[in-house]
Amino acid sequence: MPTSSDLPATLHVSHHPAVLHKLALLRSVETEPKKFRELVREISWLVGYEALADARVRPITVQTPIEETEGAELADRIGLIPILRAGLGMVDAMLELMPTAEVWHLGLFRDERTLRPVEYYNKLPDTATVDLCLILDPMLATGGSATAAIEVLKDWGAKRIKLINLIAAPEGVRAVAEAHPDVPIYCASVDRQLNERGYIMPGLGDAGDRQFGTAKALLGEP
Ligand code: PRP
Ligand code: URA
């Protein structure tokens, strides 16, 4: 595995024991889609919690049954941008954390031959409506999809963007950090490297297929 000194300072890897435990289950080839989806949601919550630690709040006054006190409410308008398909599984967890967040879907798939991202769906309105954009995608492999998503958001007018992944490859982390050094990356693991087909090793396979039970069909099995 790469050491932290090889990787950019914009990278934040969670080392929480709950994340480590759930991540091993997520990777396992034995984990069925239903359990896989639950784990994606749970790890997303934990990584997302860390990613939101510096979201801005403003003071409010709250009346308890006993007396008035000072409280805080979220000041940032937050936009969740799940990258279809696999990012969909991260949305519910992030909405539990930030119930007022807006969700803007972006459809990108990776061309299997060139490994370049192809945009096929974009539900963003004409101008940016949020202060902080969180891109949700379980996998950061070559970094092509994440870099394309960040470019779409910057063209849209987004000023503060964070990338939230579950598993990242060092190649993808470096590619994003080089193209967009202003975008912090949060994840649960940085794995060893990509294989010749652009899959993360050891990784978990194809995150979209494993969530939606389509792995067999894509492998051409009956
Ligand atoms: C996966 C993943 C990322 C992308 C990462 O999506 O969810 O979006 O690959 O690879 P990259 O860093 O090399 O761009 P995929 O294209 O398989 O689409 P899917 O979510 O519809 O399965
Ligand atoms: N996309 C995935 O779903 N898994 C990988 O290992 C690489 C890209």
mmCIF file of C-alpha atoms and ligand atoms in Angstrom:
data_model
loop_
_atom_site.group_PDB
_atom_site.id
_atom_site.type_symbol
_atom_site.label_atom_id
_atom_site.label_comp_id
_atom_site.label_asym_id
_atom_site.label_seq_id
_atom_site.Cartn_x
_atom_site.Cartn_y
_atom_site.Cartn_z
ATOM 1 C CA MET A 1 0.000 0.000 0.000
ATOM 2 C CA PRO A 2 1.245 3.572 -0.640
ATOM 3 C CA THR A 3 2.528 5.526 2.351
ATOM 4 C CA SER A 4 1.021 8.876 3.258
ATOM 5 C CA SER A 5 4.246 10.665 2.277
ATOM 6 C CA ASP A 6 3.712 9.514 -1.344
ATOM 7 C CA LEU A 7 0.234 11.010 -1.474
ATOM 8 C CA PRO A 8 -1.059 14.597 -1.703
ATOM 9 C CA ALA A 9 -1.985 16.555 1.416
ATOM 10 C CA THR A 10 -5.508 17.040 0.069
ATOM 11 C CA LEU A 11 -6.212 13.361 0.827
ATOM 12 C CA HIS A 12 -8.008 12.357 4.054
ATOM 13 C CA VAL A 13 -8.215 8.631 4.779
ATOM 14 C CA SER A 14 -10.461 7.458 7.610
ATOM 15 C CA HIS A 15 -8.785 5.091 10.051
ATOM 16 C CA HIS A 16 -11.828 4.678 12.280
ATOM 17 C CA PRO A 17 -12.163 1.055 13.507
ATOM 18 C CA ALA A 18 -15.812 0.916 12.415
ATOM 19 C CA VAL A 19 -14.756 1.913 8.895
ATOM 20 C CA LEU A 20 -11.992 -0.700 8.799
ATOM 21 C CA HIS A 21 -14.356 -3.443 9.964
ATOM 22 C CA LYS A 22 -17.093 -2.588 7.457
ATOM 23 C CA LEU A 23 -14.604 -2.108 4.631
ATOM 24 C CA ALA A 24 -13.335 -5.681 4.912
ATOM 25 C CA LEU A 25 -16.926 -6.937 4.648
ATOM 26 C CA LEU A 26 -17.549 -4.655 1.671
ATOM 27 C CA ARG A 27 -14.531 -6.023 -0.181
ATOM 28 C CA SER A 28 -15.449 -9.662 0.350
ATOM 29 C CA VAL A 29 -16.583 -11.505 -2.756
ATOM 30 C CA GLU A 30 -19.010 -13.351 -0.462
ATOM 31 C CA THR A 31 -20.983 -10.164 0.285
ATOM 32 C CA GLU A 32 -24.333 -10.199 -1.527
ATOM 33 C CA PRO A 33 -25.880 -7.035 -3.078
ATOM 34 C CA LYS A 34 -28.299 -6.401 -0.175
ATOM 35 C CA LYS A 35 -25.515 -6.475 2.429
ATOM 36 C CA PHE A 36 -23.206 -4.638 0.029
ATOM 37 C CA ARG A 37 -25.705 -1.770 -0.278
ATOM 38 C CA GLU A 38 -26.063 -1.580 3.516
ATOM 39 C CA LEU A 39 -22.293 -1.396 3.904
ATOM 40 C CA VAL A 40 -21.970 1.299 1.226
ATOM 41 C CA ARG A 41 -24.539 3.341 3.138
ATOM 42 C CA GLU A 42 -22.882 2.791 6.531
ATOM 43 C CA ILE A 43 -19.331 3.558 5.376
ATOM 44 C CA SER A 44 -20.575 6.583 3.434
ATOM 45 C CA TRP A 45 -22.109 7.917 6.644
ATOM 46 C CA LEU A 46 -18.834 7.515 8.529
ATOM 47 C CA VAL A 47 -16.608 8.999 5.816
ATOM 48 C CA GLY A 48 -19.156 11.734 5.102
ATOM 49 C CA TYR A 49 -19.259 12.655 8.790
ATOM 50 C CA GLU A 50 -15.522 13.303 8.692
ATOM 51 C CA ALA A 51 -15.779 15.221 5.416
ATOM 52 C CA LEU A 52 -18.396 17.568 6.875
ATOM 53 C CA ALA A 53 -16.389 18.457 9.983
ATOM 54 C CA ASP A 54 -15.643 21.961 8.676
ATOM 55 C CA ALA A 55 -19.098 22.785 7.291
ATOM 56 C CA ARG A 56 -20.131 26.254 8.423
ATOM 57 C CA VAL A 57 -22.750 26.866 11.096
ATOM 58 C CA ARG A 58 -24.408 30.025 12.419
ATOM 59 C CA PRO A 59 -25.632 30.632 15.977
ATOM 60 C CA ILE A 60 -29.313 30.278 16.834
ATOM 61 C CA THR A 61 -31.308 30.543 20.034
ATOM 62 C CA VAL A 62 -33.196 27.455 21.223
ATOM 63 C CA GLN A 63 -35.847 27.241 23.925
ATOM 64 C CA THR A 64 -35.435 24.001 25.912
ATOM 65 C CA PRO A 65 -38.165 22.902 28.369
ATOM 66 C CA ILE A 66 -35.958 24.461 31.056
ATOM 67 C CA GLU A 67 -34.516 27.670 29.592
ATOM 68 C CA GLU A 68 -33.287 29.470 26.497
ATOM 69 C CA THR A 69 -29.865 28.451 25.186
ATOM 70 C CA GLU A 70 -27.491 29.015 22.305
ATOM 71 C CA GLY A 71 -27.415 26.454 19.516
ATOM 72 C CA ALA A 72 -26.166 26.256 15.941
ATOM 73 C CA GLU A 73 -27.673 25.575 12.564
ATOM 74 C CA LEU A 74 -26.022 24.660 9.322
ATOM 75 C CA ALA A 75 -25.135 27.769 7.342
ATOM 76 C CA ASP A 76 -23.749 26.103 4.222
ATOM 77 C CA ARG A 77 -26.204 25.142 1.523
ATOM 78 C CA ILE A 78 -24.968 21.693 0.630
ATOM 79 C CA GLY A 79 -25.289 19.963 -2.729
ATOM 80 C CA LEU A 80 -24.823 16.217 -3.077
ATOM 81 C CA ILE A 81 -23.691 15.144 -6.518
ATOM 82 C CA PRO A 82 -23.862 11.356 -6.835
ATOM 83 C CA ILE A 83 -22.120 9.974 -9.898
ATOM 84 C CA LEU A 84 -24.491 7.456 -11.502
ATOM 85 C CA ARG A 85 -24.767 4.625 -11.010
ATOM 86 C CA ALA A 86 -22.573 3.666 -8.107
ATOM 87 C CA GLY A 87 -22.779 7.008 -6.268
ATOM 88 C CA LEU A 88 -26.529 6.521 -5.754
ATOM 89 C CA GLY A 89 -25.857 4.149 -2.866
ATOM 90 C CA MET A 90 -24.146 6.940 -0.920
ATOM 91 C CA VAL A 91 -26.975 9.465 -1.111
ATOM 92 C CA ASP A 92 -29.249 8.254 1.703
ATOM 93 C CA ALA A 93 -26.419 8.257 4.236
ATOM 94 C CA MET A 94 -25.436 11.795 3.319
ATOM 95 C CA LEU A 95 -29.064 12.942 3.503
ATOM 96 C CA GLU A 96 -29.286 11.455 7.003
ATOM 97 C CA LEU A 97 -26.289 13.596 7.950
ATOM 98 C CA MET A 98 -27.472 16.716 6.119
ATOM 99 C CA PRO A 99 -31.259 16.459 5.638
ATOM 100 C CA THR A 100 -31.548 19.832 3.907
ATOM 101 C CA ALA A 101 -28.977 19.025 1.211
ATOM 102 C CA GLU A 102 -29.980 19.266 -2.439
ATOM 103 C CA VAL A 103 -29.243 16.272 -4.689
ATOM 104 C CA TRP A 104 -28.042 16.873 -8.232
ATOM 105 C CA HIS A 105 -27.464 13.729 -10.301
ATOM 106 C CA LEU A 106 -24.611 13.410 -12.760
ATOM 107 C CA GLY A 107 -24.369 10.377 -15.034
ATOM 108 C CA LEU A 108 -20.881 9.304 -16.097
ATOM 109 C CA PHE A 109 -19.693 5.905 -17.167
ATOM 110 C CA ARG A 110 -16.216 4.779 -17.912
ATOM 111 C CA ASP A 111 -15.633 3.593 -21.469
ATOM 112 C CA GLU A 112 -14.234 0.101 -20.904
ATOM 113 C CA ARG A 113 -11.788 0.401 -23.810
ATOM 114 C CA THR A 114 -10.368 3.897 -23.298
ATOM 115 C CA LEU A 115 -11.158 4.168 -19.536
ATOM 116 C CA ARG A 116 -12.276 7.753 -20.315
ATOM 117 C CA PRO A 117 -15.509 9.055 -18.716
ATOM 118 C CA VAL A 118 -18.589 9.555 -20.882
ATOM 119 C CA GLU A 119 -21.267 11.962 -19.611
ATOM 120 C CA TYR A 120 -24.823 10.763 -20.274
ATOM 121 C CA TYR A 121 -26.963 12.619 -17.716
ATOM 122 C CA ASN A 122 -26.711 16.035 -16.090
ATOM 123 C CA LYS A 123 -29.479 17.318 -13.826
ATOM 124 C CA LEU A 124 -27.657 20.458 -12.633
ATOM 125 C CA PRO A 125 -29.641 23.695 -12.931
ATOM 126 C CA ASP A 126 -28.201 26.604 -14.954
ATOM 127 C CA THR A 127 -26.288 28.211 -12.085
ATOM 128 C CA ALA A 128 -24.864 27.005 -8.792
ATOM 129 C CA THR A 129 -27.449 26.958 -6.000
ATOM 130 C CA VAL A 130 -25.255 25.661 -3.166
ATOM 131 C CA ASP A 131 -22.168 26.717 -1.181
ATOM 132 C CA LEU A 132 -20.512 23.326 -0.786
ATOM 133 C CA CYS A 133 -20.651 20.486 -3.321
ATOM 134 C CA LEU A 134 -19.962 16.914 -2.245
ATOM 135 C CA ILE A 135 -19.267 14.537 -5.127
ATOM 136 C CA LEU A 136 -20.269 11.001 -4.165
ATOM 137 C CA ASP A 137 -18.694 7.994 -5.871
ATOM 138 C CA PRO A 138 -17.534 4.808 -4.134
ATOM 139 C CA MET A 139 -14.574 4.298 -6.475
ATOM 140 C CA LEU A 140 -11.712 6.594 -7.525
ATOM 141 C CA ALA A 141 -9.699 4.567 -10.048
ATOM 142 C CA THR A 142 -7.898 6.462 -12.845
ATOM 143 C CA GLY A 143 -9.529 9.664 -11.611
ATOM 144 C CA GLY A 144 -11.066 10.371 -15.017
ATOM 145 C CA SER A 145 -14.665 10.369 -13.780
ATOM 146 C CA ALA A 146 -13.922 12.459 -10.690
ATOM 147 C CA THR A 147 -11.889 14.990 -12.665
ATOM 148 C CA ALA A 148 -14.687 15.301 -15.234
ATOM 149 C CA ALA A 149 -17.288 15.738 -12.481
ATOM 150 C CA ILE A 150 -15.215 18.458 -10.802
ATOM 151 C CA GLU A 151 -14.860 20.270 -14.130
ATOM 152 C CA VAL A 152 -18.634 20.136 -14.677
ATOM 153 C CA LEU A 153 -19.190 21.599 -11.201
ATOM 154 C CA LYS A 154 -16.595 24.334 -11.627
ATOM 155 C CA ASP A 155 -18.122 25.329 -14.991
ATOM 156 C CA TRP A 156 -21.461 25.410 -13.160
ATOM 157 C CA GLY A 157 -20.018 27.944 -10.707
ATOM 158 C CA ALA A 158 -19.240 25.742 -7.703
ATOM 159 C CA LYS A 159 -16.616 27.329 -5.452
ATOM 160 C CA ARG A 160 -16.134 24.718 -2.718
ATOM 161 C CA ILE A 161 -16.036 21.077 -3.768
ATOM 162 C CA LYS A 162 -15.149 17.908 -1.849
ATOM 163 C CA LEU A 163 -14.800 14.436 -3.295
ATOM 164 C CA ILE A 164 -16.085 11.556 -1.158
ATOM 165 C CA ASN A 165 -15.071 8.030 -2.132
ATOM 166 C CA LEU A 166 -14.942 4.713 -0.356
ATOM 167 C CA ILE A 167 -11.898 3.172 -2.079
ATOM 168 C CA ALA A 168 -9.281 5.118 -4.034
ATOM 169 C CA ALA A 169 -6.291 4.093 -6.122
ATOM 170 C CA PRO A 170 -3.104 6.140 -5.722
ATOM 171 C CA GLU A 171 -3.204 6.837 -9.471
ATOM 172 C CA GLY A 172 -6.639 8.462 -9.152
ATOM 173 C CA VAL A 173 -5.744 10.426 -6.036
ATOM 174 C CA ARG A 174 -2.705 11.889 -7.782
ATOM 175 C CA ALA A 175 -4.632 12.673 -10.979
ATOM 176 C CA VAL A 176 -7.361 14.559 -9.098
ATOM 177 C CA ALA A 177 -4.889 16.394 -6.857
ATOM 178 C CA GLU A 178 -2.820 17.463 -9.853
ATOM 179 C CA ALA A 179 -5.803 18.720 -11.874
ATOM 180 C CA HIS A 180 -7.719 20.155 -8.893
ATOM 181 C CA PRO A 181 -5.451 20.834 -5.892
ATOM 182 C CA ASP A 182 -8.279 22.839 -4.287
ATOM 183 C CA VAL A 183 -10.541 19.774 -3.961
ATOM 184 C CA PRO A 184 -10.042 17.670 -0.815
ATOM 185 C CA ILE A 185 -10.532 13.922 -1.187
ATOM 186 C CA TYR A 186 -12.079 11.831 1.612
ATOM 187 C CA CYS A 187 -12.056 8.034 1.517
ATOM 188 C CA ALA A 188 -11.947 4.876 3.606
ATOM 189 C CA SER A 189 -8.886 3.357 1.920
ATOM 190 C CA VAL A 190 -6.146 4.048 -0.597
ATOM 191 C CA ASP A 191 -5.432 0.697 -2.191
ATOM 192 C CA ARG A 192 -2.276 -0.590 -3.858
ATOM 193 C CA GLN A 193 -2.688 0.172 -7.570
ATOM 194 C CA LEU A 194 -4.795 -0.299 -10.707
ATOM 195 C CA ASN A 195 -4.675 -3.441 -12.795
ATOM 196 C CA GLU A 196 -4.352 -3.457 -16.592
ATOM 197 C CA ARG A 197 -8.164 -3.079 -16.958
ATOM 198 C CA GLY A 198 -8.234 -0.043 -14.687
ATOM 199 C CA TYR A 199 -9.694 -1.907 -11.683
ATOM 200 C CA ILE A 200 -8.483 -1.097 -8.205
ATOM 201 C CA MET A 201 -6.368 -3.790 -6.495
ATOM 202 C CA PRO A 202 -7.337 -5.243 -4.110
ATOM 203 C CA GLY A 203 -10.494 -3.082 -4.384
ATOM 204 C CA LEU A 204 -13.934 -4.655 -4.375
ATOM 205 C CA GLY A 205 -14.618 -5.220 -8.073
ATOM 206 C CA ASP A 206 -17.237 -3.097 -9.832
ATOM 207 C CA ALA A 207 -19.101 -1.036 -7.244
ATOM 208 C CA GLY A 208 -22.126 -0.393 -9.491
ATOM 209 C CA ASP A 209 -22.524 -4.031 -10.444
ATOM 210 C CA ARG A 210 -22.145 -5.212 -6.865
ATOM 211 C CA GLN A 211 -24.787 -2.789 -5.585
ATOM 212 C CA PHE A 212 -27.307 -3.493 -8.290
ATOM 213 C CA GLY A 213 -26.701 -7.227 -8.799
ATOM 214 C CA THR A 214 -25.596 -6.858 -12.420
ATOM 215 C CA ALA A 215 -22.125 -8.361 -12.137
ATOM 216 C CA LYS A 216 -22.992 -11.686 -13.758
ATOM 217 C CA ALA A 217 -24.716 -10.099 -16.736
ATOM 218 C CA LEU A 218 -21.749 -7.824 -17.379
ATOM 219 C CA LEU A 219 -19.337 -10.727 -17.164
ATOM 220 C CA GLY A 220 -21.338 -12.437 -19.884
ATOM 221 C CA GLU A 221 -22.442 -15.286 -17.636
ATOM 222 C CA PRO A 222 -25.847 -16.871 -18.222
HETATM 223 C C1 PRP B 1 -17.116 3.436 -11.777
HETATM 224 C C2 PRP B 1 -17.073 4.235 -10.490
HETATM 225 C C3 PRP B 1 -16.567 5.566 -10.944
HETATM 226 C C4 PRP B 1 -15.606 5.188 -12.053
HETATM 227 C C5 PRP B 1 -14.202 5.247 -11.500
HETATM 228 O O1 PRP B 1 -18.243 3.735 -12.492
HETATM 229 O O2 PRP B 1 -18.303 4.276 -9.827
HETATM 230 O O3 PRP B 1 -17.578 6.424 -11.432
HETATM 231 O O4 PRP B 1 -15.916 3.827 -12.417
HETATM 232 O O5 PRP B 1 -13.279 5.028 -12.484
HETATM 233 P P1 PRP B 1 -12.263 6.165 -12.967
HETATM 234 O O6 PRP B 1 -11.706 6.801 -11.739
HETATM 235 O O7 PRP B 1 -11.230 5.385 -13.748
HETATM 236 O O8 PRP B 1 -13.002 7.139 -13.833
HETATM 237 P P2 PRP B 1 -18.604 2.967 -13.856
HETATM 238 O O9 PRP B 1 -18.044 3.670 -15.039
HETATM 239 O O10 PRP B 1 -18.241 1.518 -13.734
HETATM 240 O O11 PRP B 1 -20.173 3.150 -13.948
HETATM 241 P P3 PRP B 1 -21.337 2.557 -13.032
HETATM 242 O O12 PRP B 1 -21.310 3.318 -11.739
HETATM 243 O O13 PRP B 1 -22.557 2.835 -13.838
HETATM 244 O O14 PRP B 1 -21.092 1.086 -12.840
HETATM 245 N N1 URA B 2 -14.829 1.263 -10.981
HETATM 246 C C1 URA B 2 -15.191 0.288 -10.105
HETATM 247 O O1 URA B 2 -16.391 0.122 -9.813
HETATM 248 N N2 URA B 2 -14.236 -0.478 -9.578
HETATM 249 C C2 URA B 2 -12.937 -0.326 -9.873
HETATM 250 O O2 URA B 2 -12.086 -1.077 -9.342
HETATM 251 C C3 URA B 2 -12.569 0.672 -10.795
HETATM 252 C C4 URA B 2 -13.546 1.459 -11.324
#
